[in-house]
Tab-separated table of C-alpha atoms in Angstrom:
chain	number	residue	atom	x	y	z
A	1	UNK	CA	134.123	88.864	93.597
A	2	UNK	CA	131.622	88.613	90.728
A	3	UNK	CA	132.570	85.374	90.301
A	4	UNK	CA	132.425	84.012	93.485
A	5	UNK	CA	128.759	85.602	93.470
A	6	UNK	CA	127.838	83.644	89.855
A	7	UNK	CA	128.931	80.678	91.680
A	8	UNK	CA	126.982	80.882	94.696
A	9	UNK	CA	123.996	82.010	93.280
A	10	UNK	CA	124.469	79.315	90.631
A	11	UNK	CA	124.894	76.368	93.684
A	12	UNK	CA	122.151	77.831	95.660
A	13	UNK	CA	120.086	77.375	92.520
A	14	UNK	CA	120.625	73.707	92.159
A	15	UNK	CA	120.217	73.074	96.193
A	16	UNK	CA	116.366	74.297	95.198
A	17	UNK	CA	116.500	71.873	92.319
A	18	UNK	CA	118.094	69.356	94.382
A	19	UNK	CA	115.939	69.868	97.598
A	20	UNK	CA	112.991	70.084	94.745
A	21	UNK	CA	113.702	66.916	93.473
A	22	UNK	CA	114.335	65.161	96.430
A	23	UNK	CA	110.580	65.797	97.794
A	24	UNK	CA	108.799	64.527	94.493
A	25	UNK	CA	110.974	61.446	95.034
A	26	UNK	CA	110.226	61.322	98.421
A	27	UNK	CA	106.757	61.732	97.455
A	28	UNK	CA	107.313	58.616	94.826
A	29	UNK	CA	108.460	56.366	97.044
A	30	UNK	CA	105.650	56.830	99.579
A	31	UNK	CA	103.216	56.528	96.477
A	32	UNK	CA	105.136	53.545	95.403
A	33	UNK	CA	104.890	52.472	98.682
A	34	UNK	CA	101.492	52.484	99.603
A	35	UNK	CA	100.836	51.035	96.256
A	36	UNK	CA	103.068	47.802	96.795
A	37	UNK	CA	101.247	47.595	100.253
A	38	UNK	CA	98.053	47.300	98.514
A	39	UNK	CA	99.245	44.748	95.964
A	40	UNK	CA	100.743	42.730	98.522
A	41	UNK	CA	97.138	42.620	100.210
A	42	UNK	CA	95.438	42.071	97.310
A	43	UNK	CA	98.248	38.751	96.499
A	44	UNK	CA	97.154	37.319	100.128
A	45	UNK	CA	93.690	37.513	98.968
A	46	UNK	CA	93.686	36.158	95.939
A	47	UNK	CA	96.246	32.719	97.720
A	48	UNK	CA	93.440	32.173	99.570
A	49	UNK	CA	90.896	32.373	97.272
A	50	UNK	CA	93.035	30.063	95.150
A	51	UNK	CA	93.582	27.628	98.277
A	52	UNK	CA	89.902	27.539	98.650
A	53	UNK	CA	89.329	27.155	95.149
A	54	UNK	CA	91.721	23.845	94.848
A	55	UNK	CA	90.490	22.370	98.278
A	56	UNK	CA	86.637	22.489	96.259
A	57	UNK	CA	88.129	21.350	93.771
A	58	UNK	CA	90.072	18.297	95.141
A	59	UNK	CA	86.554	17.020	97.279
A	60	UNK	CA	84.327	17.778	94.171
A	61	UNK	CA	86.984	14.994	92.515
A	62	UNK	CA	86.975	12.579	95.458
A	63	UNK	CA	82.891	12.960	95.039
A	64	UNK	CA	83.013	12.435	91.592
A	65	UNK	CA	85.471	8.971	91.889
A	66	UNK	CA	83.452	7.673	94.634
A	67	UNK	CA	80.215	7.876	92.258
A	68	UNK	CA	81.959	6.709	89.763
A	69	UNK	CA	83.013	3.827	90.834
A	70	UNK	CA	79.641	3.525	92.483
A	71	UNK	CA	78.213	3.642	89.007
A	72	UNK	CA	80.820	1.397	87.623
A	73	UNK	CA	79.849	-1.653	89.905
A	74	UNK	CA	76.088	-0.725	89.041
A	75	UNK	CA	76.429	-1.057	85.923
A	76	UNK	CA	78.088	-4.278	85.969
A	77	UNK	CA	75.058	-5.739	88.025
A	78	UNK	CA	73.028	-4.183	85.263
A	79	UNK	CA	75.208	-6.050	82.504
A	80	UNK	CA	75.146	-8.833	83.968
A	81	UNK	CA	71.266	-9.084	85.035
A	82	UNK	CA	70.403	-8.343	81.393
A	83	UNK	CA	72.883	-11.453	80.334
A	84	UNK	CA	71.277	-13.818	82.903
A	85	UNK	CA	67.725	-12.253	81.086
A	86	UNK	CA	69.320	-13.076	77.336
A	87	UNK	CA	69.966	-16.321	78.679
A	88	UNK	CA	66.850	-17.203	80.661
A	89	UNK	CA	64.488	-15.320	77.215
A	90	UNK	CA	66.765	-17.902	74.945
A	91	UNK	CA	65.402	-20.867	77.048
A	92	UNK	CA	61.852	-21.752	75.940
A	93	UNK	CA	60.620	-24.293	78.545
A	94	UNK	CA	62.023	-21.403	80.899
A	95	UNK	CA	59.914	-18.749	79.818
A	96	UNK	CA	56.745	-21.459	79.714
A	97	UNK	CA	57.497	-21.644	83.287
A	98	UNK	CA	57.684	-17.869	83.765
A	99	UNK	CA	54.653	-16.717	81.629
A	100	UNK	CA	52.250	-19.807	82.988
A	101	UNK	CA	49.977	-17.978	86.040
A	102	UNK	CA	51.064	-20.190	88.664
A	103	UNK	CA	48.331	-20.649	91.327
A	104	UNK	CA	49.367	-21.234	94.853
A	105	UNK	CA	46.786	-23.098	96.782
């Protein structure tokens, strides 16, 4: 009978370990739980912050092509006013007739 009392006493002490361990995992998992909830709220923020970042992104670049091809053409005209102003400034009887004070009647 002593033995059957060891061995009782000795399975009713790991039930309270068991049971023991069984509510600080419970406790784990709800931690772990609540903890992957917030991360997965925290991810969803951060997409959108990212989609808003790359749509800002994306029309700051269309802005910046568009004036840059704006600027492009301009300074073509440029170029190619200051070539027709070589070539005109090469021509002496041109500038005669550009620096003589023309008087219109």
């Amino acid at each position: 009978i002593s033995e059957k009392g060891k061995a009782i006493s000795e399975l009713k002490e790991l039930m309270a370990s068991t049971e023991n361990r069984m509510e600080k995992l419970t406790a784990l998992t709800s931690e772990l739980s609540s903890k992957k909830s917030q991360l997965t709220e925290d991810l969803e923020e951060k997409k959108g912050i990212e989609a808003e970042s790359i749509a800002a992104r994306e029309n700051e670049e269309k802005t910046f092509k568009k004036q840059e091809t704006e600027m492009a053409a301009n300074l073509a005209s440029l170029q190619k006013a200051l070539a027709e102003l070589n070539e005109v400034s090469a021509n002496p009887q041109a500038v005669s007739l550009l620096s003589t004070d023309r008087q219109v009647p």
